[in-house]
Amino acid sequence: MVICGAIVNLALMGYQAVQVVFLVRTVGITPGTVGPVLIAGSLGGILGATLAKSIGRRFGTARTDR
């Protein structure tokens, strides 16, 4: 399990490093805009994690899994 975790972390770090280069070179956003773009994605993940329990309680887990 430790080896699997290490491989996943290595892959995620590689992905994040390439993502910044992709956003600047291919997409064409400025380096100063990369930070807010990544922050927006992170805030979406935090918001989803915060609301998941209440959404599951309201609609039931079977309905939210589809």
PQR file with spaces between the fields and no chain letter, atoms N, CA, C, O and H, PARSE charges and radii, in Angstrom:
ATOM       1  N    MET     1       0.812   -1.181    0.000 -0.4000 1.5000
ATOM       2  CA   MET     1       0.000    0.000    0.000 -0.0000 2.0000
ATOM       3  C    MET     1       0.866    1.260    0.000  0.5500 1.7000
ATOM       4  O    MET     1       0.498    2.265   -0.608 -0.5500 1.4000
ATOM       5  N    VAL     2       1.985    1.212    0.662 -0.4000 1.5000
ATOM       6  CA   VAL     2       2.888    2.361    0.696 -0.0000 2.0000
ATOM       7  C    VAL     2       3.458    2.625   -0.692  0.5500 1.7000
ATOM       8  O    VAL     2       3.570    3.777   -1.110 -0.5500 1.4000
ATOM       9  H    VAL     2       2.284    0.395    1.155  0.4000 1.0000
ATOM      10  N    ILE     3       3.814    1.571   -1.402 -0.4000 1.5000
ATOM      11  CA   ILE     3       4.363    1.728   -2.749 -0.0000 2.0000
ATOM      12  C    ILE     3       3.300    2.307   -3.684  0.5500 1.7000
ATOM      13  O    ILE     3       3.601    3.171   -4.508 -0.5500 1.4000
ATOM      14  H    ILE     3       3.723    0.635   -1.062  0.4000 1.0000
ATOM      15  N    CYS     4       2.080    1.842   -3.559 -0.4000 1.5000
ATOM      16  CA   CYS     4       0.989    2.364   -4.384 -0.0000 2.0000
ATOM      17  C    CYS     4       0.782    3.852   -4.112  0.5500 1.7000
ATOM      18  O    CYS     4       0.613    4.636   -5.046 -0.5500 1.4000
ATOM      19  H    CYS     4       1.835    1.141   -2.890  0.4000 1.0000
ATOM      20  N    GLY     5       0.794    4.241   -2.845 -0.4000 1.5000
ATOM      21  CA   GLY     5       0.647    5.648   -2.487 -0.0000 2.0000
ATOM      22  C    GLY     5       1.773    6.502   -3.042  0.5500 1.7000
ATOM      23  O    GLY     5       1.543    7.621   -3.500 -0.5500 1.4000
ATOM      24  H    GLY     5       0.931    3.604   -2.086  0.4000 1.0000
ATOM      25  N    ALA     6       2.991    5.974   -3.002 -0.4000 1.5000
ATOM      26  CA   ALA     6       4.138    6.705   -3.533 -0.0000 2.0000
ATOM      27  C    ALA     6       4.023    6.896   -5.046  0.5500 1.7000
ATOM      28  O    ALA     6       4.349    7.964   -5.564 -0.5500 1.4000
ATOM      29  H    ALA     6       3.178    5.065   -2.631  0.4000 1.0000
ATOM      30  N    ILE     7       3.566    5.876   -5.744 -0.4000 1.5000
ATOM      31  CA   ILE     7       3.420    5.967   -7.199 -0.0000 2.0000
ATOM      32  C    ILE     7       2.322    6.972   -7.564  0.5500 1.7000
ATOM      33  O    ILE     7       2.483    7.758   -8.498 -0.5500 1.4000
ATOM      34  H    ILE     7       3.300    5.009   -5.323  0.4000 1.0000
ATOM      35  N    VAL     8       1.214    6.945   -6.829 -0.4000 1.5000
ATOM      36  CA   VAL     8       0.127    7.890   -7.095 -0.0000 2.0000
ATOM      37  C    VAL     8       0.594    9.319   -6.837  0.5500 1.7000
ATOM      38  O    VAL     8       0.306   10.212   -7.633 -0.5500 1.4000
ATOM      39  H    VAL     8       1.083    6.307   -6.070  0.4000 1.0000
ATOM      40  N    ASN     9       1.307    9.547   -5.741 -0.4000 1.5000
ATOM      41  CA   ASN     9       1.818   10.887   -5.445 -0.0000 2.0000
ATOM      42  C    ASN     9       2.793   11.358   -6.511  0.5500 1.7000
ATOM      43  O    ASN     9       2.760   12.523   -6.908 -0.5500 1.4000
ATOM      44  H    ASN     9       1.541    8.821   -5.094  0.4000 1.0000
ATOM      45  N    LEU    10       3.656   10.476   -6.978 -0.4000 1.5000
ATOM      46  CA   LEU    10       4.599   10.829   -8.032 -0.0000 2.0000
ATOM      47  C    LEU    10       3.860   11.214   -9.316  0.5500 1.7000
ATOM      48  O    LEU    10       4.217   12.191   -9.975 -0.5500 1.4000
ATOM      49  H    LEU    10       3.683    9.530   -6.656  0.4000 1.0000
ATOM      50  N    ALA    11       2.841   10.449   -9.662 -0.4000 1.5000
ATOM      51  CA   ALA    11       2.064   10.747  -10.866 -0.0000 2.0000
ATOM      52  C    ALA    11       1.326   12.081  -10.733  0.5500 1.7000
ATOM      53  O    ALA    11       1.283   12.859  -11.686 -0.5500 1.4000
ATOM      54  H    ALA    11       2.551    9.655   -9.127  0.4000 1.0000
ATOM      55  N    LEU    12       0.752   12.350   -9.574 -0.4000 1.5000
ATOM      56  CA   LEU    12       0.043   13.613   -9.378 -0.0000 2.0000
ATOM      57  C    LEU    12       0.987   14.807   -9.429  0.5500 1.7000
ATOM      58  O    LEU    12       0.639   15.844   -9.994 -0.5500 1.4000
ATOM      59  H    LEU    12       0.787   11.718   -8.799  0.4000 1.0000
ATOM      60  N    MET    13       2.152   14.681   -8.860 -0.4000 1.5000
ATOM      61  CA   MET    13       3.113   15.783   -8.904 -0.0000 2.0000
ATOM      62  C    MET    13       3.580   16.036  -10.337  0.5500 1.7000
ATOM      63  O    MET    13       3.751   17.186  -10.742 -0.5500 1.4000
ATOM      64  H    MET    13       2.435   13.839   -8.401  0.4000 1.0000
ATOM      65  N    GLY    14       3.784   14.974  -11.098 -0.4000 1.5000
ATOM      66  CA   GLY    14       4.151   15.124  -12.504 -0.0000 2.0000
ATOM      67  C    GLY    14       3.048   15.780  -13.305  0.5500 1.7000
ATOM      68  O    GLY    14       3.310   16.636  -14.150 -0.5500 1.4000
ATOM      69  H    GLY    14       3.645   14.040  -10.770  0.4000 1.0000
ATOM      70  N    TYR    15       1.812   15.379  -13.042 -0.4000 1.5000
ATOM      71  CA   TYR    15       0.662   15.970  -13.727 -0.0000 2.0000
ATOM      72  C    TYR    15       0.554   17.456  -13.422  0.5500 1.7000
ATOM      73  O    TYR    15       0.329   18.259  -14.327 -0.5500 1.4000
ATOM      74  H    TYR    15       1.600   14.683  -12.356  0.4000 1.0000
ATOM      75  N    GLN    16       0.712   17.827  -12.162 -0.4000 1.5000
ATOM      76  CA   GLN    16       0.582   19.228  -11.787 -0.0000 2.0000
ATOM      77  C    GLN    16       1.693   20.079  -12.389  0.5500 1.7000
ATOM      78  O    GLN    16       1.457   21.232  -12.749 -0.5500 1.4000
ATOM      79  H    GLN    16       0.895   17.175  -11.427  0.4000 1.0000
ATOM      80  N    ALA    17       2.887   19.537  -12.503 -0.4000 1.5000
ATOM      81  CA   ALA    17       3.985   20.286  -13.116 -0.0000 2.0000
ATOM      82  C    ALA    17       3.717   20.514  -14.604  0.5500 1.7000
ATOM      83  O    ALA    17       3.964   21.603  -15.123 -0.5500 1.4000
ATOM      84  H    ALA    17       3.079   18.600  -12.210  0.4000 1.0000
ATOM      85  N    VAL    18       3.216   19.493  -15.281 -0.4000 1.5000
ATOM      86  CA   VAL    18       2.918   19.617  -16.708 -0.0000 2.0000
ATOM      87  C    VAL    18       1.697   20.509  -16.930  0.5500 1.7000
ATOM      88  O    VAL    18       1.618   21.198  -17.947 -0.5500 1.4000
ATOM      89  H    VAL    18       3.016   18.609  -14.860  0.4000 1.0000
ATOM      90  N    GLN    19       0.760   20.507  -16.009 -0.4000 1.5000
ATOM      91  CA   GLN    19      -0.441   21.310  -16.143 -0.0000 2.0000
ATOM      92  C    GLN    19      -0.116   22.801  -16.216  0.5500 1.7000
ATOM      93  O    GLN    19      -0.718   23.521  -17.013 -0.5500 1.4000
ATOM      94  H    GLN    19       0.824   19.947  -15.183  0.4000 1.0000
ATOM      95  N    VAL    20       0.808   23.268  -15.412 -0.4000 1.5000
ATOM      96  CA   VAL    20       1.178   24.678  -15.426 -0.0000 2.0000
ATOM      97  C    VAL    20       1.796   25.048  -16.772  0.5500 1.7000
ATOM      98  O    VAL    20       1.463   26.085  -17.346 -0.5500 1.4000
ATOM      99  H    VAL    20       1.297   22.683  -14.765  0.4000 1.0000
ATOM     100  N    VAL    21       2.685   24.213  -17.270 -0.4000 1.5000
ATOM     101  CA   VAL    21       3.313   24.472  -18.566 -0.0000 2.0000
ATOM     102  C    VAL    21       2.260   24.453  -19.666  0.5500 1.7000
ATOM     103  O    VAL    21       2.283   25.310  -20.549 -0.5500 1.4000
ATOM     104  H    VAL    21       2.955   23.371  -16.803  0.4000 1.0000
ATOM     105  N    PHE    22       1.347   23.505  -19.633 -0.4000 1.5000
ATOM     106  CA   PHE    22       0.285   23.424  -20.627 -0.0000 2.0000
ATOM     107  C    PHE    22      -0.588   24.678  -20.628  0.5500 1.7000
ATOM     108  O    PHE    22      -0.899   25.223  -21.687 -0.5500 1.4000
ATOM     109  H    PHE    22       1.328   22.809  -18.916  0.4000 1.0000
ATOM     110  N    LEU    23      -0.977   25.130  -19.444 -0.4000 1.5000
ATOM     111  CA   LEU    23      -1.840   26.306  -19.364 -0.0000 2.0000
ATOM     112  C    LEU    23      -1.160   27.544  -19.922  0.5500 1.7000
ATOM     113  O    LEU    23      -1.809   28.365  -20.569 -0.5500 1.4000
ATOM     114  H    LEU    23      -0.724   24.688  -18.584  0.4000 1.0000
ATOM     115  N    VAL    24       0.130   27.691  -19.682 -0.4000 1.5000
ATOM     116  CA   VAL    24       0.835   28.883  -20.153 -0.0000 2.0000
ATOM     117  C    VAL    24       1.156   28.791  -21.635  0.5500 1.7000
ATOM     118  O    VAL    24       0.897   29.734  -22.382 -0.5500 1.4000
ATOM     119  H    VAL    24       0.658   27.024  -19.156  0.4000 1.0000
ATOM     120  N    ARG    25       1.716   27.670  -22.071 -0.4000 1.5000
ATOM     121  CA   ARG    25       2.178   27.559  -23.462 -0.0000 2.0000
ATOM     122  C    ARG    25       1.070   27.260  -24.455  0.5500 1.7000
ATOM     123  O    ARG    25       1.017   27.883  -25.515 -0.5500 1.4000
ATOM     124  H    ARG    25       1.927   26.903  -21.465  0.4000 1.0000
ATOM     125  N    THR    26       0.186   26.327  -24.142 -0.4000 1.5000
ATOM     126  CA   THR    26      -0.815   25.884  -25.105 -0.0000 2.0000
ATOM     127  C    THR    26      -2.101   26.698  -25.011  0.5500 1.7000
ATOM     128  O    THR    26      -2.618   27.175  -26.022 -0.5500 1.4000
ATOM     129  H    THR    26       0.229   25.821  -23.281  0.4000 1.0000
ATOM     130  N    VAL    27      -2.605   26.851  -23.812 -0.4000 1.5000
ATOM     131  CA   VAL    27      -3.856   27.583  -23.631 -0.0000 2.0000
ATOM     132  C    VAL    27      -3.624   29.082  -23.791  0.5500 1.7000
ATOM     133  O    VAL    27      -4.493   29.800  -24.286 -0.5500 1.4000
ATOM     134  H    VAL    27      -2.185   26.463  -22.991  0.4000 1.0000
ATOM     135  N    GLY    28      -2.451   29.549  -23.371 -0.4000 1.5000
ATOM     136  CA   GLY    28      -2.098   30.939  -23.575 -0.0000 2.0000
ATOM     137  C    GLY    28      -2.448   31.880  -22.438  0.5500 1.7000
ATOM     138  O    GLY    28      -2.456   33.097  -22.625 -0.5500 1.4000
ATOM     139  H    GLY    28      -1.745   28.965  -22.969  0.4000 1.0000
ATOM     140  N    ILE    29      -2.738   31.339  -21.262 -0.4000 1.5000
ATOM     141  CA   ILE    29      -3.007   32.245  -20.146 -0.0000 2.0000
ATOM     142  C    ILE    29      -1.685   32.704  -19.539  0.5500 1.7000
ATOM     143  O    ILE    29      -0.665   32.025  -19.655 -0.5500 1.4000
ATOM     144  H    ILE    29      -2.731   30.351  -21.110  0.4000 1.0000
ATOM     145  N    THR    30      -1.718   33.842  -18.905 -0.4000 1.5000
ATOM     146  CA   THR    30      -0.487   34.397  -18.336 -0.0000 2.0000
ATOM     147  C    THR    30      -0.106   33.636  -17.071  0.5500 1.7000
ATOM     148  O    THR    30      -0.968   33.048  -16.418 -0.5500 1.4000
ATOM     149  H    THR    30      -2.546   34.394  -18.811  0.4000 1.0000
ATOM     150  N    PRO    31       1.174   33.642  -16.724 -0.5600 1.5000
ATOM     151  CA   PRO    31       1.591   32.957  -15.500  0.2800 2.0000
ATOM     152  C    PRO    31       0.877   33.477  -14.252  0.5500 1.7000
ATOM     153  O    PRO    31       0.652   32.721  -13.307 -0.5500 1.4000
ATOM     154  N    GLY    32       0.524   34.750  -14.243 -0.4000 1.5000
ATOM     155  CA   GLY    32      -0.200   35.299  -13.100 -0.0000 2.0000
ATOM     156  C    GLY    32      -1.635   34.821  -12.996  0.5500 1.7000
ATOM     157  O    GLY    32      -2.247   34.929  -11.934 -0.5500 1.4000
ATOM     158  H    GLY    32       0.706   35.365  -15.011  0.4000 1.0000
ATOM     159  N    THR    33      -2.179   34.295  -14.080 -0.4000 1.5000
ATOM     160  CA   THR    33      -3.556   33.799  -14.090 -0.0000 2.0000
ATOM     161  C    THR    33      -3.621   32.317  -13.727  0.5500 1.7000
ATOM     162  O    THR    33      -4.686   31.814  -13.371 -0.5500 1.4000
ATOM     163  H    THR    33      -1.681   34.207  -14.943  0.4000 1.0000
ATOM     164  N    VAL    34      -2.502   31.624  -13.814 -0.4000 1.5000
ATOM     165  CA   VAL    34      -2.483   30.190  -13.513 -0.0000 2.0000
ATOM     166  C    VAL    34      -2.900   29.942  -12.063  0.5500 1.7000
ATOM     167  O    VAL    34      -3.670   29.021  -11.789 -0.5500 1.4000
ATOM     168  H    VAL    34      -1.637   32.033  -14.104  0.4000 1.0000
ATOM     169  N    GLY    35      -2.404   30.749  -11.147 -0.4000 1.5000
ATOM     170  CA   GLY    35      -2.732   30.581   -9.729 -0.0000 2.0000
ATOM     171  C    GLY    35      -4.224   30.658   -9.456  0.5500 1.7000
ATOM     172  O    GLY    35      -4.783   29.742   -8.853 -0.5500 1.4000
ATOM     173  H    GLY    35      -1.779   31.497  -11.370  0.4000 1.0000
ATOM     174  N    PRO    36      -4.889   31.741   -9.888 -0.5600 1.5000
ATOM     175  CA   PRO    36      -6.339   31.805   -9.660  0.2800 2.0000
ATOM     176  C    PRO    36      -7.126   30.673  -10.338  0.5500 1.7000
ATOM     177  O    PRO    36      -8.138   30.221   -9.803 -0.5500 1.4000
ATOM     178  N    VAL    37      -6.671   30.219  -11.496 -0.4000 1.5000
ATOM     179  CA   VAL    37      -7.354   29.103  -12.166 -0.0000 2.0000
ATOM     180  C    VAL    37      -7.243   27.836  -11.318  0.5500 1.7000
ATOM     181  O    VAL    37      -8.227   27.117  -11.147 -0.5500 1.4000
ATOM     182  H    VAL    37      -5.849   30.586  -11.930  0.4000 1.0000
ATOM     183  N    LEU    38      -6.058   27.562  -10.791 -0.4000 1.5000
ATOM     184  CA   LEU    38      -5.874   26.381   -9.951 -0.0000 2.0000
ATOM     185  C    LEU    38      -6.617   26.524   -8.625  0.5500 1.7000
ATOM     186  O    LEU    38      -7.148   25.545   -8.102 -0.5500 1.4000
ATOM     187  H    LEU    38      -5.259   28.147  -10.930  0.4000 1.0000
ATOM     188  N    ILE    39      -6.657   27.734   -8.084 -0.4000 1.5000
ATOM     189  CA   ILE    39      -7.395   27.973   -6.840 -0.0000 2.0000
ATOM     190  C    ILE    39      -8.887   27.719   -7.051  0.5500 1.7000
ATOM     191  O    ILE    39      -9.544   27.143   -6.185 -0.5500 1.4000
ATOM     192  H    ILE    39      -6.226   28.529   -8.509  0.4000 1.0000
ATOM     193  N    ALA    40      -9.424   28.144   -8.197 -0.4000 1.5000
ATOM     194  CA   ALA    40     -10.845   27.942   -8.477 -0.0000 2.0000
ATOM     195  C    ALA    40     -11.183   26.448   -8.498  0.5500 1.7000
ATOM     196  O    ALA    40     -12.217   26.036   -7.971 -0.5500 1.4000
ATOM     197  H    ALA    40      -8.890   28.612   -8.901  0.4000 1.0000
ATOM     198  N    GLY    41     -10.319   25.649   -9.103 -0.4000 1.5000
ATOM     199  CA   GLY    41     -10.546   24.209   -9.110 -0.0000 2.0000
ATOM     200  C    GLY    41     -10.477   23.603   -7.722  0.5500 1.7000
ATOM     201  O    GLY    41     -11.256   22.709   -7.390 -0.5500 1.4000
ATOM     202  H    GLY    41      -9.480   25.984   -9.531  0.4000 1.0000
ATOM     203  N    SER    42      -9.553   24.080   -6.915 -0.4000 1.5000
ATOM     204  CA   SER    42      -9.425   23.582   -5.554 -0.0000 2.0000
ATOM     205  C    SER    42     -10.627   23.966   -4.700  0.5500 1.7000
ATOM     206  O    SER    42     -11.108   23.163   -3.900 -0.5500 1.4000
ATOM     207  H    SER    42      -8.920   24.805   -7.184  0.4000 1.0000
ATOM     208  N    LEU    43     -11.106   25.178   -4.867 -0.4000 1.5000
ATOM     209  CA   LEU    43     -12.281   25.609   -4.104 -0.0000 2.0000
ATOM     210  C    LEU    43     -13.518   24.803   -4.490  0.5500 1.7000
ATOM     211  O    LEU    43     -14.373   24.525   -3.648 -0.5500 1.4000
ATOM     212  H    LEU    43     -10.716   25.831   -5.517  0.4000 1.0000
ATOM     213  N    GLY    44     -13.608   24.430   -5.761 -0.4000 1.5000
ATOM     214  CA   GLY    44     -14.714   23.578   -6.186 -0.0000 2.0000
ATOM     215  C    GLY    44     -14.671   22.212   -5.513  0.5500 1.7000
ATOM     216  O    GLY    44     -15.709   21.667   -5.137 -0.5500 1.4000
ATOM     217  H    GLY    44     -12.913   24.655   -6.444  0.4000 1.0000
ATOM     218  N    GLY    45     -13.484   21.668   -5.363 -0.4000 1.5000
ATOM     219  CA   GLY    45     -13.339   20.386   -4.672 -0.0000 2.0000
ATOM     220  C    GLY    45     -13.691   20.481   -3.199  0.5500 1.7000
ATOM     221  O    GLY    45     -14.330   19.585   -2.646 -0.5500 1.4000
ATOM     222  H    GLY    45     -12.641   22.111   -5.668  0.4000 1.0000
ATOM     223  N    ILE    46     -13.274   21.568   -2.564 -0.4000 1.5000
ATOM     224  CA   ILE    46     -13.591   21.771   -1.147 -0.0000 2.0000
ATOM     225  C    ILE    46     -15.085   21.981   -0.959  0.5500 1.7000
ATOM     226  O    ILE    46     -15.672   21.447   -0.018 -0.5500 1.4000
ATOM     227  H    ILE    46     -12.755   22.296   -3.013  0.4000 1.0000
ATOM     228  N    LEU    47     -15.703   22.752   -1.843 -0.4000 1.5000
ATOM     229  CA   LEU    47     -17.144   22.975   -1.762 -0.0000 2.0000
ATOM     230  C    LEU    47     -17.918   21.669   -1.947  0.5500 1.7000
ATOM     231  O    LEU    47     -18.877   21.401   -1.223 -0.5500 1.4000
ATOM     232  H    LEU    47     -15.226   23.186   -2.607  0.4000 1.0000
ATOM     233  N    GLY    48     -17.499   20.863   -2.914 -0.4000 1.5000
ATOM     234  CA   GLY    48     -18.151   19.580   -3.135 -0.0000 2.0000
ATOM     235  C    GLY    48     -18.024   18.646   -1.948  0.5500 1.7000
ATOM     236  O    GLY    48     -18.978   17.959   -1.585 -0.5500 1.4000
ATOM     237  H    GLY    48     -16.720   21.081   -3.503  0.4000 1.0000
ATOM     238  N    ALA    49     -16.846   18.620   -1.344 -0.4000 1.5000
ATOM     239  CA   ALA    49     -16.645   17.772   -0.165 -0.0000 2.0000
ATOM     240  C    ALA    49     -17.470   18.262    1.011  0.5500 1.7000
ATOM     241  O    ALA    49     -17.965   17.461    1.803 -0.5500 1.4000
ATOM     242  H    ALA    49     -16.071   19.178   -1.639  0.4000 1.0000
ATOM     243  N    THR    50     -17.617   19.565    1.127 -0.4000 1.5000
ATOM     244  CA   THR    50     -18.403   20.128    2.220 -0.0000 2.0000
ATOM     245  C    THR    50     -19.885   19.821    2.055  0.5500 1.7000
ATOM     246  O    THR    50     -20.569   19.526    3.035 -0.5500 1.4000
ATOM     247  H    THR    50     -17.214   20.216    0.483  0.4000 1.0000
ATOM     248  N    LEU    51     -20.380   19.887    0.838 -0.4000 1.5000
ATOM     249  CA   LEU    51     -21.813   19.692    0.588 -0.0000 2.0000
ATOM     250  C    LEU    51     -22.214   18.233    0.385  0.5500 1.7000
ATOM     251  O    LEU    51     -23.406   17.926    0.380 -0.5500 1.4000
ATOM     252  H    LEU    51     -19.824   20.126    0.042  0.4000 1.0000
ATOM     253  N    ALA    52     -21.264   17.337    0.219 -0.4000 1.5000
ATOM     254  CA   ALA    52     -21.583   15.947   -0.125 -0.0000 2.0000
ATOM     255  C    ALA    52     -22.461   15.265    0.912  0.5500 1.7000
ATOM     256  O    ALA    52     -23.398   14.552    0.550 -0.5500 1.4000
ATOM     257  H    ALA    52     -20.295   17.586    0.222  0.4000 1.0000
ATOM     258  N    LYS    53     -22.179   15.469    2.188 -0.4000 1.5000
ATOM     259  CA   LYS    53     -22.949   14.787    3.228 -0.0000 2.0000
ATOM     260  C    LYS    53     -24.396   15.279    3.250  0.5500 1.7000
ATOM     261  O    LYS    53     -25.327   14.478    3.343 -0.5500 1.4000
ATOM     262  H    LYS    53     -21.418   16.048    2.481  0.4000 1.0000
ATOM     263  N    SER    54     -24.581   16.589    3.163 -0.4000 1.5000
ATOM     264  CA   SER    54     -25.953   17.113    3.202 -0.0000 2.0000
ATOM     265  C    SER    54     -26.728   16.747    1.931  0.5500 1.7000
ATOM     266  O    SER    54     -27.931   16.491    1.998 -0.5500 1.4000
ATOM     267  H    SER    54     -23.825   17.240    3.087  0.4000 1.0000
ATOM     268  N    ILE    55     -26.066   16.720    0.791 -0.4000 1.5000
ATOM     269  CA   ILE    55     -26.734   16.304   -0.451 -0.0000 2.0000
ATOM     270  C    ILE    55     -27.109   14.830   -0.382  0.5500 1.7000
ATOM     271  O    ILE    55     -28.188   14.435   -0.822 -0.5500 1.4000
ATOM     272  H    ILE    55     -25.090   16.928    0.737  0.4000 1.0000
ATOM     273  N    GLY    56     -26.216   14.021    0.172 -0.4000 1.5000
ATOM     274  CA   GLY    56     -26.510   12.602    0.335 -0.0000 2.0000
ATOM     275  C    GLY    56     -27.670   12.360    1.277  0.5500 1.7000
ATOM     276  O    GLY    56     -28.496   11.476    1.046 -0.5500 1.4000
ATOM     277  H    GLY    56     -25.339   14.342    0.530  0.4000 1.0000
ATOM     278  N    ARG    57     -27.733   13.154    2.351 -0.4000 1.5000
ATOM     279  CA   ARG    57     -28.849   13.027    3.285 -0.0000 2.0000
ATOM     280  C    ARG    57     -30.168   13.453    2.640  0.5500 1.7000
ATOM     281  O    ARG    57     -31.203   12.820    2.852 -0.5500 1.4000
ATOM     282  H    ARG    57     -27.062   13.871    2.539  0.4000 1.0000
ATOM     283  N    ARG    58     -30.125   14.503    1.870 -0.4000 1.5000
ATOM     284  CA   ARG    58     -31.364   15.036    1.265 -0.0000 2.0000
ATOM     285  C    ARG    58     -31.899   14.128    0.163  0.5500 1.7000
ATOM     286  O    ARG    58     -33.096   13.842    0.133 -0.5500 1.4000
ATOM     287  H    ARG    58     -29.285   15.017    1.698  0.4000 1.0000
ATOM     288  N    PHE    59     -31.044   13.673   -0.736 -0.4000 1.5000
ATOM     289  CA   PHE    59     -31.493   12.899   -1.893 -0.0000 2.0000
ATOM     290  C    PHE    59     -31.268   11.400   -1.749  0.5500 1.7000
ATOM     291  O    PHE    59     -31.800   10.620   -2.540 -0.5500 1.4000
ATOM     292  H    PHE    59     -30.071   13.905   -0.712  0.4000 1.0000
ATOM     293  N    GLY    60     -30.503   10.990   -0.771 -0.4000 1.5000
ATOM     294  CA   GLY    60     -30.158    9.586   -0.623 -0.0000 2.0000
ATOM     295  C    GLY    60     -28.928    9.255   -1.432  0.5500 1.7000
ATOM     296  O    GLY    60     -28.689    9.867   -2.473 -0.5500 1.4000
ATOM     297  H    GLY    60     -30.071   11.624   -0.128  0.4000 1.0000
ATOM     298  N    THR    61     -28.149    8.307   -0.976 -0.4000 1.5000
ATOM     299  CA   THR    61     -26.889    8.002   -1.656 -0.0000 2.0000
ATOM     300  C    THR    61     -27.084    7.295   -2.983  0.5500 1.7000
ATOM     301  O    THR    61     -26.259    7.453   -3.883 -0.5500 1.4000
ATOM     302  H    THR    61     -28.344    7.810   -0.130  0.4000 1.0000
ATOM     303  N    ALA    62     -28.150    6.521   -3.134 -0.4000 1.5000
ATOM     304  CA   ALA    62     -28.373    5.831   -4.397 -0.0000 2.0000
ATOM     305  C    ALA    62     -28.653    6.821   -5.520  0.5500 1.7000
ATOM     306  O    ALA    62     -28.231    6.600   -6.655 -0.5500 1.4000
ATOM     307  H    ALA    62     -28.820    6.393   -2.403  0.4000 1.0000
ATOM     308  N    ARG    63     -29.344    7.888   -5.227 -0.4000 1.5000
ATOM     309  CA   ARG    63     -29.666    8.875   -6.240 -0.0000 2.0000
ATOM     310  C    ARG    63     -28.459    9.754   -6.563  0.5500 1.7000
ATOM     311  O    ARG    63     -28.319   10.197   -7.704 -0.5500 1.4000
ATOM     312  H    ARG    63     -29.687    8.067   -4.304  0.4000 1.0000
ATOM     313  N    THR    64     -27.596   10.016   -5.602 -0.4000 1.5000
ATOM     314  CA   THR    64     -26.447   10.881   -5.867 -0.0000 2.0000
ATOM     315  C    THR    64     -25.301   10.124   -6.517  0.5500 1.7000
ATOM     316  O    THR    64     -24.390   10.750   -7.059 -0.5500 1.4000
ATOM     317  H    THR    64     -27.710    9.657   -4.676  0.4000 1.0000
ATOM     318  N    ASP    65     -25.317    8.792   -6.481 -0.4000 1.5000
ATOM     319  CA   ASP    65     -24.250    8.025   -7.088 -0.0000 2.0000
ATOM     320  C    ASP    65     -24.432    7.863   -8.588  0.5500 1.7000
ATOM     321  O    ASP    65     -23.484    7.467   -9.267 -0.5500 1.4000
ATOM     322  H    ASP    65     -26.057    8.283   -6.040  0.4000 1.0000
ATOM     323  N    ARG    66     -25.579    8.143   -9.121 -0.4000 1.5000
ATOM     324  CA   ARG    66     -25.835    7.946  -10.539 -0.0000 2.0000
ATOM     325  C    ARG    66     -25.369    9.076  -11.360  0.5500 1.7000
ATOM     326  O    ARG    66     -25.516    9.054  -12.581 -0.5500 1.4000
ATOM     327  H    ARG    66     -26.349    8.464   -8.570  0.4000 1.0000
